[in-house]
mmCIF file of C-alpha atoms and ligand atoms in Angstrom:
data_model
loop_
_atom_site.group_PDB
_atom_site.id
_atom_site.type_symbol
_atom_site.label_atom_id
_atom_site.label_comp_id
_atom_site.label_asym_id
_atom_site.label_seq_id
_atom_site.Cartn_x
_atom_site.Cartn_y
_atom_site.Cartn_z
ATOM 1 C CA UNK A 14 -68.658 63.753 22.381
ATOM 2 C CA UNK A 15 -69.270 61.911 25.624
ATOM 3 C CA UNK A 16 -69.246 58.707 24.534
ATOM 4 C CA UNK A 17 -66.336 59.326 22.062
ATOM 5 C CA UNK A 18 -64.269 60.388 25.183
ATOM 6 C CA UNK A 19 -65.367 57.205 27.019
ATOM 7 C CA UNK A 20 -64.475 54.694 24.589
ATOM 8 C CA UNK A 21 -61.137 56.448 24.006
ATOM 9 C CA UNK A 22 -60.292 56.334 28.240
ATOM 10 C CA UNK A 23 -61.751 52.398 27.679
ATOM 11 C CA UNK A 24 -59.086 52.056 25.083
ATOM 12 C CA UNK A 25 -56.782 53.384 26.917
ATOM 13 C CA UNK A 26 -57.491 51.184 30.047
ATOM 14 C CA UNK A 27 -57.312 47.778 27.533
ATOM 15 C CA UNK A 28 -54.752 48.839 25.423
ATOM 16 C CA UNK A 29 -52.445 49.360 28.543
ATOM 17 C CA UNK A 30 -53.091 46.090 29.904
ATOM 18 C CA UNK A 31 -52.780 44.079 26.563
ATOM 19 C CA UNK A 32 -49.368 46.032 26.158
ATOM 20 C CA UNK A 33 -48.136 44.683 29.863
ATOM 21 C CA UNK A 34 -49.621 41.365 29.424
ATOM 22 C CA UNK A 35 -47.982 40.709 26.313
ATOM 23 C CA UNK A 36 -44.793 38.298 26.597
ATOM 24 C CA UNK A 37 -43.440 38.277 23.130
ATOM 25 C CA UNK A 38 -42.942 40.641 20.246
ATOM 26 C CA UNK A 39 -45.366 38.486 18.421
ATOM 27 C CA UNK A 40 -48.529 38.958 21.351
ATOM 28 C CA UNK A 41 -47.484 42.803 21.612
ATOM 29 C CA UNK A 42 -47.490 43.270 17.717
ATOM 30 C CA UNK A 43 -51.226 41.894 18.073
ATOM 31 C CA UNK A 44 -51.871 44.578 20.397
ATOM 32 C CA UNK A 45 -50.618 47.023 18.618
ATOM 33 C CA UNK A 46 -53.089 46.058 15.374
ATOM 34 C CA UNK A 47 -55.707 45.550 17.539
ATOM 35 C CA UNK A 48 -55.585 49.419 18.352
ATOM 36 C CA UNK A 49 -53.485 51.140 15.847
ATOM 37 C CA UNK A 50 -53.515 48.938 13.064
ATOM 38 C CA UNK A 51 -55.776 49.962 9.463
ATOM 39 C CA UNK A 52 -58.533 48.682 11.327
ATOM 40 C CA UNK A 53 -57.755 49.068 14.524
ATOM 41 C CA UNK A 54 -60.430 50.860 17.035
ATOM 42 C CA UNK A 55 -58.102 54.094 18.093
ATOM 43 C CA UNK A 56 -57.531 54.371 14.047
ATOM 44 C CA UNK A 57 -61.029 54.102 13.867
ATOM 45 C CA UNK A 58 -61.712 57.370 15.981
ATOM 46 C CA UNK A 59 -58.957 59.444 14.263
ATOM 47 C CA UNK A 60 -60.891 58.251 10.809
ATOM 48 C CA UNK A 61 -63.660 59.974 12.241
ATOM 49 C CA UNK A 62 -62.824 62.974 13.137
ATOM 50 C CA UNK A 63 -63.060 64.549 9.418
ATOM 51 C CA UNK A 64 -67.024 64.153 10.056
ATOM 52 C CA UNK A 65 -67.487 65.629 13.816
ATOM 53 C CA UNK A 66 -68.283 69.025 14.186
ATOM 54 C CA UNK A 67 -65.522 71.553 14.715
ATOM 55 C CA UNK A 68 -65.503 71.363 18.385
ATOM 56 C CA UNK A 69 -66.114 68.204 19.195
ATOM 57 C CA UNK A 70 -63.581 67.394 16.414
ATOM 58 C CA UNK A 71 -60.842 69.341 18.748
ATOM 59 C CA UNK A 72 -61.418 67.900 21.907
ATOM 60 C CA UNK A 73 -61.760 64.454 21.051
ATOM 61 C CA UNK A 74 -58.921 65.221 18.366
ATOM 62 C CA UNK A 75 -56.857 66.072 21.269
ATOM 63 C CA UNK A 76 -57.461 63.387 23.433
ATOM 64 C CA UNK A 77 -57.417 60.786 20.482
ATOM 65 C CA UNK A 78 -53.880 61.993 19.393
ATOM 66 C CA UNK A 79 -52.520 61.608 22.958
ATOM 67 C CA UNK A 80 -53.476 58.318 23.157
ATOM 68 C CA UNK A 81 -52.114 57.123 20.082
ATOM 69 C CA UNK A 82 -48.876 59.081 21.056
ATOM 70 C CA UNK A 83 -48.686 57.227 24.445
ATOM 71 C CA UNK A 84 -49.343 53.707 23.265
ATOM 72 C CA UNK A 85 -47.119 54.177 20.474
ATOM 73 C CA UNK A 86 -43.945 54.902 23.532
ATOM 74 C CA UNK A 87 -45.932 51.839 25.862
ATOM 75 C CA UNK A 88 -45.652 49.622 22.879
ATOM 76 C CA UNK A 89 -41.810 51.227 21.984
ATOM 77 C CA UNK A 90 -40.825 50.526 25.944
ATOM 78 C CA UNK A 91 -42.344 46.921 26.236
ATOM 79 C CA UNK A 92 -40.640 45.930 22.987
ATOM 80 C CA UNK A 93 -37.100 47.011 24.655
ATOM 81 C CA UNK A 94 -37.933 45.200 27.790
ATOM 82 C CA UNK A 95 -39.227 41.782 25.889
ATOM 83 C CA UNK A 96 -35.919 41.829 24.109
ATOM 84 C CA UNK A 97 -33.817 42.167 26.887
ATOM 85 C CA UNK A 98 -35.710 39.016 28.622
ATOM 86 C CA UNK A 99 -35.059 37.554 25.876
ATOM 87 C CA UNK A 100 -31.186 37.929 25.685
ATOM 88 C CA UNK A 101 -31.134 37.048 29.405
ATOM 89 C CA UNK A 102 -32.872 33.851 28.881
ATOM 90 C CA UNK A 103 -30.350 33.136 26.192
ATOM 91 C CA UNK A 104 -27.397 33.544 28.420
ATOM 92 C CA UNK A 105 -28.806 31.709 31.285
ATOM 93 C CA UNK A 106 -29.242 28.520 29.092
ATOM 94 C CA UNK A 107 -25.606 29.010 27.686
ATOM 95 C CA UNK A 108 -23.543 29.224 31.218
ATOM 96 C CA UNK A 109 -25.578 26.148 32.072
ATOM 97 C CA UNK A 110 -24.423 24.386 28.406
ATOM 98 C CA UNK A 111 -20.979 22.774 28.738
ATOM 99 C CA UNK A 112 -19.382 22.635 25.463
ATOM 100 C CA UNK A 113 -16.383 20.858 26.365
ATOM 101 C CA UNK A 114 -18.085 17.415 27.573
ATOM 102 C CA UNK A 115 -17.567 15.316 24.608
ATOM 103 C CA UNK A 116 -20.284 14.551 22.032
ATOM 104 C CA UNK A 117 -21.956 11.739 21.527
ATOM 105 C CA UNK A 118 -21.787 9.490 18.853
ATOM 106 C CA UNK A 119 -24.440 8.140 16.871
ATOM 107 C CA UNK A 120 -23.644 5.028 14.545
ATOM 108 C CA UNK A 121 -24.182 5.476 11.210
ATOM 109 C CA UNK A 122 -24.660 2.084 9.338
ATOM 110 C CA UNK A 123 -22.983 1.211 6.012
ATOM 111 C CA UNK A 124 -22.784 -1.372 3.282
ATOM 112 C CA UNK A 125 -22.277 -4.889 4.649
ATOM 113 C CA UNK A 126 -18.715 -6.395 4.164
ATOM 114 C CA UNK A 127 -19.955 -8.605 1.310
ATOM 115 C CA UNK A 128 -21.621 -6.122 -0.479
ATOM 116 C CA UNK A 129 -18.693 -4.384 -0.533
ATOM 117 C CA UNK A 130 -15.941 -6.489 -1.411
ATOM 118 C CA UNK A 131 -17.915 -7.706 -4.082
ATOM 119 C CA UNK A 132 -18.058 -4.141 -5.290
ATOM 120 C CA UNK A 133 -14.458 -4.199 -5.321
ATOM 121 C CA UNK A 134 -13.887 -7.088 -7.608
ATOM 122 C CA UNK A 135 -16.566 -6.306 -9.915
ATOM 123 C CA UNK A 136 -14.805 -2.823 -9.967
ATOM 124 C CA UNK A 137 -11.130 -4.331 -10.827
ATOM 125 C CA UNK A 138 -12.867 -6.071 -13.741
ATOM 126 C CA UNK A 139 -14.770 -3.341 -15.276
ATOM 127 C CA UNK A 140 -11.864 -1.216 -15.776
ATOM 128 C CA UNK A 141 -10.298 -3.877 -17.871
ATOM 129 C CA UNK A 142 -13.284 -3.315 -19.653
ATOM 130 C CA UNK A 143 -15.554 -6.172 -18.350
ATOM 131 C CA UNK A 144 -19.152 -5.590 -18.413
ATOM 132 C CA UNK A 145 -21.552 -7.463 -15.663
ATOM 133 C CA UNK A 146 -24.337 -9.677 -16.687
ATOM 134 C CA UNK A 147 -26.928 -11.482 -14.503
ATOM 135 C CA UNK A 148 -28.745 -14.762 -14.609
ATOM 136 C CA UNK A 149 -31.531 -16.178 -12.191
ATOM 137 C CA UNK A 150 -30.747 -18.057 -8.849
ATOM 138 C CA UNK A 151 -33.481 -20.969 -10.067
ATOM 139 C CA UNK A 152 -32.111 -22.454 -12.814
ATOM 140 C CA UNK A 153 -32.667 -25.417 -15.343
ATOM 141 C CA UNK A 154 -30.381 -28.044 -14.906
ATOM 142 C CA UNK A 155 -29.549 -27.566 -18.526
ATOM 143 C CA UNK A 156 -27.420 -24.449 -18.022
ATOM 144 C CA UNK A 157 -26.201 -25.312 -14.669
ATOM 145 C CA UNK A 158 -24.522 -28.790 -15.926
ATOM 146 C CA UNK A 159 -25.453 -30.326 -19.124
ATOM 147 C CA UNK A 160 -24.751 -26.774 -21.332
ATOM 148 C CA UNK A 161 -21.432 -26.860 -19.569
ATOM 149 C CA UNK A 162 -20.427 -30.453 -20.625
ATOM 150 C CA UNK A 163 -21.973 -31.919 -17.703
ATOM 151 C CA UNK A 164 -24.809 -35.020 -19.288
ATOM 152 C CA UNK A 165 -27.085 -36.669 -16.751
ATOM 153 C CA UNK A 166 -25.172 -38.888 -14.532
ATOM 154 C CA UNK A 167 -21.809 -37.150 -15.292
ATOM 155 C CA UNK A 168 -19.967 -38.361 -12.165
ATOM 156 C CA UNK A 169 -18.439 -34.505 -12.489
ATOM 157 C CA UNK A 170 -21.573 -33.405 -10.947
ATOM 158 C CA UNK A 171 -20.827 -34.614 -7.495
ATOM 159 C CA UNK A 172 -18.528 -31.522 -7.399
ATOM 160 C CA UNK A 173 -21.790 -29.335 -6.439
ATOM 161 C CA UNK A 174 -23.566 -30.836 -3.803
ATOM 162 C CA UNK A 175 -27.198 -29.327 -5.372
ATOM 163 C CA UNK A 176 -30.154 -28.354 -3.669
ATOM 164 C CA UNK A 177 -32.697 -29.562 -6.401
ATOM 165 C CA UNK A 178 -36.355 -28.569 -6.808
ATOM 166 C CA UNK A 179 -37.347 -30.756 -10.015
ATOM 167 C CA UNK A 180 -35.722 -33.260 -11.632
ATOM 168 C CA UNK A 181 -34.622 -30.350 -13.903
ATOM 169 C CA UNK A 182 -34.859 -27.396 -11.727
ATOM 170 C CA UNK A 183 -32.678 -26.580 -8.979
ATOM 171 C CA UNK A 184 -31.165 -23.593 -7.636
ATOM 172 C CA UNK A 185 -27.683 -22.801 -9.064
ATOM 173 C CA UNK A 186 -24.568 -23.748 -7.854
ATOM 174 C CA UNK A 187 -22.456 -21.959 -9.467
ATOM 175 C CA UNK A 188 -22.480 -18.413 -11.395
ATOM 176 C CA UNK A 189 -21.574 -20.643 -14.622
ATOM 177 C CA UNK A 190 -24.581 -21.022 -16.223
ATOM 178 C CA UNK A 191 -24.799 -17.273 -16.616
ATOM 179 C CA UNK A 192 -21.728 -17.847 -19.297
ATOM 180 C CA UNK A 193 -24.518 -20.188 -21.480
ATOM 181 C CA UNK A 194 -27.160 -17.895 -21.244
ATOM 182 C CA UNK A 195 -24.934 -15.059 -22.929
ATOM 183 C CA UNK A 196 -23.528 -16.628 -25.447
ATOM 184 C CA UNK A 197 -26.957 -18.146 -26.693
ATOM 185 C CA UNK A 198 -27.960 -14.831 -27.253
ATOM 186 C CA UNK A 199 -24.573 -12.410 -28.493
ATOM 187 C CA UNK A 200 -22.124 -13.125 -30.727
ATOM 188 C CA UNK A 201 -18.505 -12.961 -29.817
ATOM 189 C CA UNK A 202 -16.497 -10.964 -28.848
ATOM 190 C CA UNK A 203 -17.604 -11.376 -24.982
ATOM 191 C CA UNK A 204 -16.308 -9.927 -21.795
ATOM 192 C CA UNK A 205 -18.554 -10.358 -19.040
ATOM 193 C CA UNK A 206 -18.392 -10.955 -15.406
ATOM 194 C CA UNK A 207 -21.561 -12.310 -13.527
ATOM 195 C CA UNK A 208 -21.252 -11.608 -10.100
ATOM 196 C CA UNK A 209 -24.342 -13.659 -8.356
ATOM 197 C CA UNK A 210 -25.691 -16.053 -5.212
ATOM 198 C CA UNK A 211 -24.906 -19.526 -5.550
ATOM 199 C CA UNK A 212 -26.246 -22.728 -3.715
ATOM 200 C CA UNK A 213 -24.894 -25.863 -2.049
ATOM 201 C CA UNK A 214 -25.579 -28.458 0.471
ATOM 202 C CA UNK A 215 -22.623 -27.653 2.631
ATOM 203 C CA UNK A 216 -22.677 -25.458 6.165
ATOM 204 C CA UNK A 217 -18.705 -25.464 8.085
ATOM 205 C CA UNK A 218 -16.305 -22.866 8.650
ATOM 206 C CA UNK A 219 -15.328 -23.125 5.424
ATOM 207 C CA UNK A 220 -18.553 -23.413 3.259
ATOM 208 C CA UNK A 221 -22.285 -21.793 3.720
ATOM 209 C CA UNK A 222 -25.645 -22.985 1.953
ATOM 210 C CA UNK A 223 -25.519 -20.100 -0.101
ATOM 211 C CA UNK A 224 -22.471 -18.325 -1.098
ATOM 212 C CA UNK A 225 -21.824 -15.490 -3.759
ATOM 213 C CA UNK A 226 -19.278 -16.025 -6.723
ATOM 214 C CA UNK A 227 -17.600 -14.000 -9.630
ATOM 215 C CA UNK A 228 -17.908 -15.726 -12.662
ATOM 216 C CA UNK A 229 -15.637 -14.183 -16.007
ATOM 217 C CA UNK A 230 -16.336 -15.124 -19.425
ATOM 218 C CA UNK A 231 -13.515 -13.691 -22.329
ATOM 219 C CA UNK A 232 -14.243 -14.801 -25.757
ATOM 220 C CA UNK A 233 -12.811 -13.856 -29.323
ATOM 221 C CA UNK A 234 -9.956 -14.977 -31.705
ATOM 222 C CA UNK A 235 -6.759 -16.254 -30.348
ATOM 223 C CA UNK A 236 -7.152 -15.878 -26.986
ATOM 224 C CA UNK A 237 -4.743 -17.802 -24.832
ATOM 225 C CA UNK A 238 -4.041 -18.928 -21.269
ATOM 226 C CA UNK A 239 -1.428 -15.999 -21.147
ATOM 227 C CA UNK A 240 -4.051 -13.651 -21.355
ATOM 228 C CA UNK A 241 -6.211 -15.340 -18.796
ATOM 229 C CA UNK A 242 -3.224 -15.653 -16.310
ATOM 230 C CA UNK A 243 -2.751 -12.037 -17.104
ATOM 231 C CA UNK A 244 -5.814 -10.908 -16.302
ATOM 232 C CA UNK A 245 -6.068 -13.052 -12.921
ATOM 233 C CA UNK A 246 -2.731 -11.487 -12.018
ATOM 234 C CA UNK A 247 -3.722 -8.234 -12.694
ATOM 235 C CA UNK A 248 -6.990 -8.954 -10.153
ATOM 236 C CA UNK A 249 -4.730 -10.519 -7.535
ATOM 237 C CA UNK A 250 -2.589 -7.443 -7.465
ATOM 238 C CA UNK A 251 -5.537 -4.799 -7.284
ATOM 239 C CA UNK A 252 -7.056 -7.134 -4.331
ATOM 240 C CA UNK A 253 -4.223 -8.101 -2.396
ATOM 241 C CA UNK A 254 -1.979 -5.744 -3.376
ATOM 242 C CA UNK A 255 1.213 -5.568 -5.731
ATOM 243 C CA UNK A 256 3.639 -8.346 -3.490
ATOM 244 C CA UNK A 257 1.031 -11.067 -4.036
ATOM 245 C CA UNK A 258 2.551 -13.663 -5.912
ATOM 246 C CA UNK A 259 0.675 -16.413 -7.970
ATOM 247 C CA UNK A 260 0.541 -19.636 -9.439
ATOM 248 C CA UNK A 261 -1.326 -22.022 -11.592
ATOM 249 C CA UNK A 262 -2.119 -25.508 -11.056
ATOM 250 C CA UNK A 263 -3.530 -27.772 -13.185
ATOM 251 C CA UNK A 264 -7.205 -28.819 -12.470
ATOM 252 C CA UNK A 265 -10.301 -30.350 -14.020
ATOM 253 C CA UNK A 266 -13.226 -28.431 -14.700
ATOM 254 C CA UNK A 267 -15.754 -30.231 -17.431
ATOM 255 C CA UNK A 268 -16.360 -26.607 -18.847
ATOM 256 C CA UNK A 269 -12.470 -25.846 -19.434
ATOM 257 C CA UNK A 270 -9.408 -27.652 -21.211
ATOM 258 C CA UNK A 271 -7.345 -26.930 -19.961
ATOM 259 C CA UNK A 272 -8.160 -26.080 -16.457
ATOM 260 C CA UNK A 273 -6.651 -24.674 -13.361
ATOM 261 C CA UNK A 274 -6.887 -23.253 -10.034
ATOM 262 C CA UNK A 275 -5.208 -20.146 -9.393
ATOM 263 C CA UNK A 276 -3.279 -20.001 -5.483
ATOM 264 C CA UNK A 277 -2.090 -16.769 -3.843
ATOM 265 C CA UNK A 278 0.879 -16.411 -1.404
ATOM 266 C CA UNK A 279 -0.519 -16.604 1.861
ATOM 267 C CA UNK A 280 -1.927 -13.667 3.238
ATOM 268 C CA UNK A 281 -1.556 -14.938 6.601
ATOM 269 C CA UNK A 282 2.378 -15.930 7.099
ATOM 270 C CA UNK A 283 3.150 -14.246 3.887
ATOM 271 C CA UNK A 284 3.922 -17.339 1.628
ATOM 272 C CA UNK A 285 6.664 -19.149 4.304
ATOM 273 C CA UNK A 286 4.070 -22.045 5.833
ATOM 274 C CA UNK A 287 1.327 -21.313 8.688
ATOM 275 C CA UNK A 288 -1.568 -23.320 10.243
ATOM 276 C CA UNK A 289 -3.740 -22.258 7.182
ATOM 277 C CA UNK A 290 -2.173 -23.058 4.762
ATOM 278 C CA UNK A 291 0.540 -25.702 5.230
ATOM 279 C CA UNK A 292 2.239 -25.141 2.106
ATOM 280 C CA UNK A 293 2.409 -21.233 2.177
ATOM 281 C CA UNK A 294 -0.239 -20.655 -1.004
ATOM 282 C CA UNK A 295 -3.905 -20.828 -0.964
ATOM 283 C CA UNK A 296 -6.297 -21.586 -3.335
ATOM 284 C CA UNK A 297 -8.695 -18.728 -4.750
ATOM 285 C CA UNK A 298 -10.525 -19.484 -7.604
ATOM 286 C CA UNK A 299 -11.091 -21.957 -11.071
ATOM 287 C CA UNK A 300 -10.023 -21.220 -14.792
ATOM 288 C CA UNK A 301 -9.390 -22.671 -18.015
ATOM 289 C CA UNK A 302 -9.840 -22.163 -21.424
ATOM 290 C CA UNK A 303 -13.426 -22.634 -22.867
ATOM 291 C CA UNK A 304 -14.090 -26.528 -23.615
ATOM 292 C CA UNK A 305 -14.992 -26.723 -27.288
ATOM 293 C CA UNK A 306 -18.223 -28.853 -26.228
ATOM 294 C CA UNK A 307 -19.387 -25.482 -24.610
ATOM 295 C CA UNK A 308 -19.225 -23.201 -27.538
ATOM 296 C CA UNK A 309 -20.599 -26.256 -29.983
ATOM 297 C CA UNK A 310 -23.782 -26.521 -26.918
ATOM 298 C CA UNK A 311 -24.310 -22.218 -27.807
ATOM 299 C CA UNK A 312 -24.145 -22.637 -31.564
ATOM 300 C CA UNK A 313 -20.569 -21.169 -32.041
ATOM 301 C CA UNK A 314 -17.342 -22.590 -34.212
ATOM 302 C CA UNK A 315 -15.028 -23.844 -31.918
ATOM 303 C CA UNK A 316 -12.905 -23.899 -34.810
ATOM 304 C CA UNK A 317 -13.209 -20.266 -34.936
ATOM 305 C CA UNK A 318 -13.608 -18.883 -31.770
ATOM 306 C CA UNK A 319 -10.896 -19.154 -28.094
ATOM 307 C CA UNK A 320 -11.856 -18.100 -24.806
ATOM 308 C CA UNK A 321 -10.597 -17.838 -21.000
ATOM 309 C CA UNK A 322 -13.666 -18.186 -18.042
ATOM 310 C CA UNK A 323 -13.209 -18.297 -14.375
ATOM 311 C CA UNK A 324 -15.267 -18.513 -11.364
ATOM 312 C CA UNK A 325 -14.268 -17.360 -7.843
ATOM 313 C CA UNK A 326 -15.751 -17.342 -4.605
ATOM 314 C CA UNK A 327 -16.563 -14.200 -3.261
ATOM 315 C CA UNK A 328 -16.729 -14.811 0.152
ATOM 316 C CA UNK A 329 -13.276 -16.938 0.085
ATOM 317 C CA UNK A 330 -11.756 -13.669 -2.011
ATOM 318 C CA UNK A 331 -12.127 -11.778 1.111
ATOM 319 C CA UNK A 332 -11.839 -14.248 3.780
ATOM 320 C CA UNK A 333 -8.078 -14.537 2.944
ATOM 321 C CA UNK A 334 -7.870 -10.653 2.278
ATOM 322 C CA UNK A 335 -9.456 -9.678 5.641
ATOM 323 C CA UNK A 336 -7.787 -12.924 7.333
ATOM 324 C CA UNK A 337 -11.619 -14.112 8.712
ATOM 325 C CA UNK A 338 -11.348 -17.239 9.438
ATOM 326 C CA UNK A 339 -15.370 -18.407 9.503
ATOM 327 C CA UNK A 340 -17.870 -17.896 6.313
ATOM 328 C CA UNK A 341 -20.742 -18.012 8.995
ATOM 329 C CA UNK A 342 -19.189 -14.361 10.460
ATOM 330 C CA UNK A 343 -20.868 -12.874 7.047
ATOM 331 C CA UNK A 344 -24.283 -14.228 7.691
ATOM 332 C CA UNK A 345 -24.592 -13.504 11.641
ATOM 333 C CA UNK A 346 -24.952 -9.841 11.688
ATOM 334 C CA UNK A 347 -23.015 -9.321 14.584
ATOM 335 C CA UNK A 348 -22.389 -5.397 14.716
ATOM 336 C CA UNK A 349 -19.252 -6.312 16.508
ATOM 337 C CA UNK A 350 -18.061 -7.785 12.930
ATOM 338 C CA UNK A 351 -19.670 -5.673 10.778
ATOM 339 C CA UNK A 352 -18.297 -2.589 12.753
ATOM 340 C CA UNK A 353 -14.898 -3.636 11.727
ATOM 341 C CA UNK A 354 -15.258 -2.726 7.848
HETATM 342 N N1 LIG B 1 -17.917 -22.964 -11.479
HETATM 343 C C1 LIG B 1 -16.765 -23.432 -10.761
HETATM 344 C C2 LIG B 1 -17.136 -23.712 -9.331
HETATM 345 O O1 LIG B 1 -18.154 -23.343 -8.899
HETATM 346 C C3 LIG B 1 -15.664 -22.443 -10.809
HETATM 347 C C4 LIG B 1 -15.094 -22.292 -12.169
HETATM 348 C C5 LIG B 1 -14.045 -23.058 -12.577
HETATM 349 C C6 LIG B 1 -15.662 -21.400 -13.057
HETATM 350 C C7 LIG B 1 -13.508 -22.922 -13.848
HETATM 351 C C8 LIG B 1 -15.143 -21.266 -14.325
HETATM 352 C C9 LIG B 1 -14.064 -22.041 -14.705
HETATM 353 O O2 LIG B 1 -15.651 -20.418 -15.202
HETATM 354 O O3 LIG B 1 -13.575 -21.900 -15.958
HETATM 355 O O4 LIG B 1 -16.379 -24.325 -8.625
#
């Protein structure tokens, strides 16, 4: 009975202290399994009781039930004062928070100016029910210029200033070659646009070593230059906006007959004559209808089948939308730029 007595005033004496030295609800709730818990030590003794003689059973039953009644209140009264620490903590930090400096602003990146003007055009195009197609940046000189009407030695040639690799490898200059490669293997009817990175000898404010066009490619029955000046003024409009006006010049393209470049009213003064562009239009892209000597070099009847096909320069597309006046402010990465779009 003795020692049951002593270990229940030892109990006490570390129970007590656990319960003051405990500074959150989570160290006190250890406490409290430590002694009270299923297999906690003052549990322990009240288990026991059932086997102690009848005396013993009552004093130390007495005692034991005490203790667990006064550790219970301890544990009741440190919760209430841990709480209320806790609250006052809270509000301390808050009168020292001042939540009417302004936040600050973290920059968020986003898709590069390019990226997403090209986006746009290819957009325009696929809900006229284009569909995009892809062809390699190394290419064989056959689909690059002699597929498109271009021989060897074809004086036409010195229109792409051509980073060669082999004498019949060299990296494309233009998204054209894409239009081969599809028709060697579908049949008509074709609507594809190609958008892609090109290559040329050429760096000034004007022209970059590599560059990213738009190629188009329409092919069926009876298709005519109305439809292809139809469908270029339908692009103009969704780029630049419904007062763009447009017009057609004749050109020479090997891979077209007839061929033209299209020019846009000046974005800049607006079509009446600025520093830019002298005459009030600019030039934005090259068409024409599909030279027969390109659908006889893919196998079809040129007898039997028409077609429109244009290429555009992507970077020029939105140079004279965004009125940037250097190519080289797309390759630089200044954040000052980019921040703009
Ligand atoms: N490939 C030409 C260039 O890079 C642009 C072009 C002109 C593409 C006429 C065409 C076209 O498809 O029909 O300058």
């Amino acid at each position: 009975m003795k020692a049951a007595i002593e270990s229940l005033a030892s109990i006490e004496q570390e129970a007590s202290k656990g319960i003051e030295g405990a500074s959150t609800l989570h160290e006190l709730d250890q406490v409290r399994v430590r002694y009270l818990g299923r297999k906690g030590s003052l549990t322990g003794i009240l288990r026991s009781l059932a086997s102690m003689p009848a005396e013993e059973r009552r004093s130390v039953g007495k005692e034991a039930n005490r203790l667990k009644a006064l550790l219970g209140q301890r544990i009741e009264e440190r919760t209430r004062q841990i709480t209320e620490e806790m609250a006052r903590r809270v509000e301390g930090q808050a009168a020292q928070l001042d939540v009417t400096l302004p936040g600050r602003k973290t920059w968020l990146g986003h898709k590069h100016p390019l990226s997403q003007g090209l986006q746009e055009i290819v957009d325009v195009f696929l809900r006229m029910g284009f569909s995009i197609a892809v062809g390699p940046d190394v290419e064989w000189d056959y689909y690059n210029f002699e597929a498109l009407n271009m021989p060897a030695d074809h004086p036409a040639r010195d229109m792409w200033s051509t980073f060669f690799i082999t004498d019949t490898m060299l990296l494309r200059t233009h998204t054209s070659p894409v239009q081969i490669r599809v028709m060697e293997r579908e049949k008509p009817p074709i609507r594809i646009i190609t958008p892609g990175r090109c290559y040329r000898v050429d760096l000034d404010a004007s022209h970059a070593p590599n560059l990213h066009q738009i190629e188009g490619l329409y092919v069926d029955r009876d298709v005519s230059l109305g439809d292809l000046k139809g469908t270029l003024e339908l692009f103009a409009a969704a780029v630049y906006g419904d007062d763009v006006k447009s017009r057609f010049v004749p050109s020479y393209f090997p891979f077209t007959e007839p061929s033209a470049e299209m020019y846009i009213s000046c974005t800049i003064c607006g079509g009446t004559g600025c520093r830019v562009c002298h005459s009030g239009w600019v030039e934005i892209l090259g068409c024409g209808m599909v030279d027969p000597a390109v659908f006889e070099a893919v196998g079809y009847d040129a007898e039997e089948w028409t077609g429109f096909a244009f290429g555009m320069g992507v970077e020029r597309v939105l140079m004279l939308k965004h009125r940037i006046d250097d190519i080289r402010l797309f390759y630089e990465n200044d954040v000052r730029f980019l921040r703009q779009f």
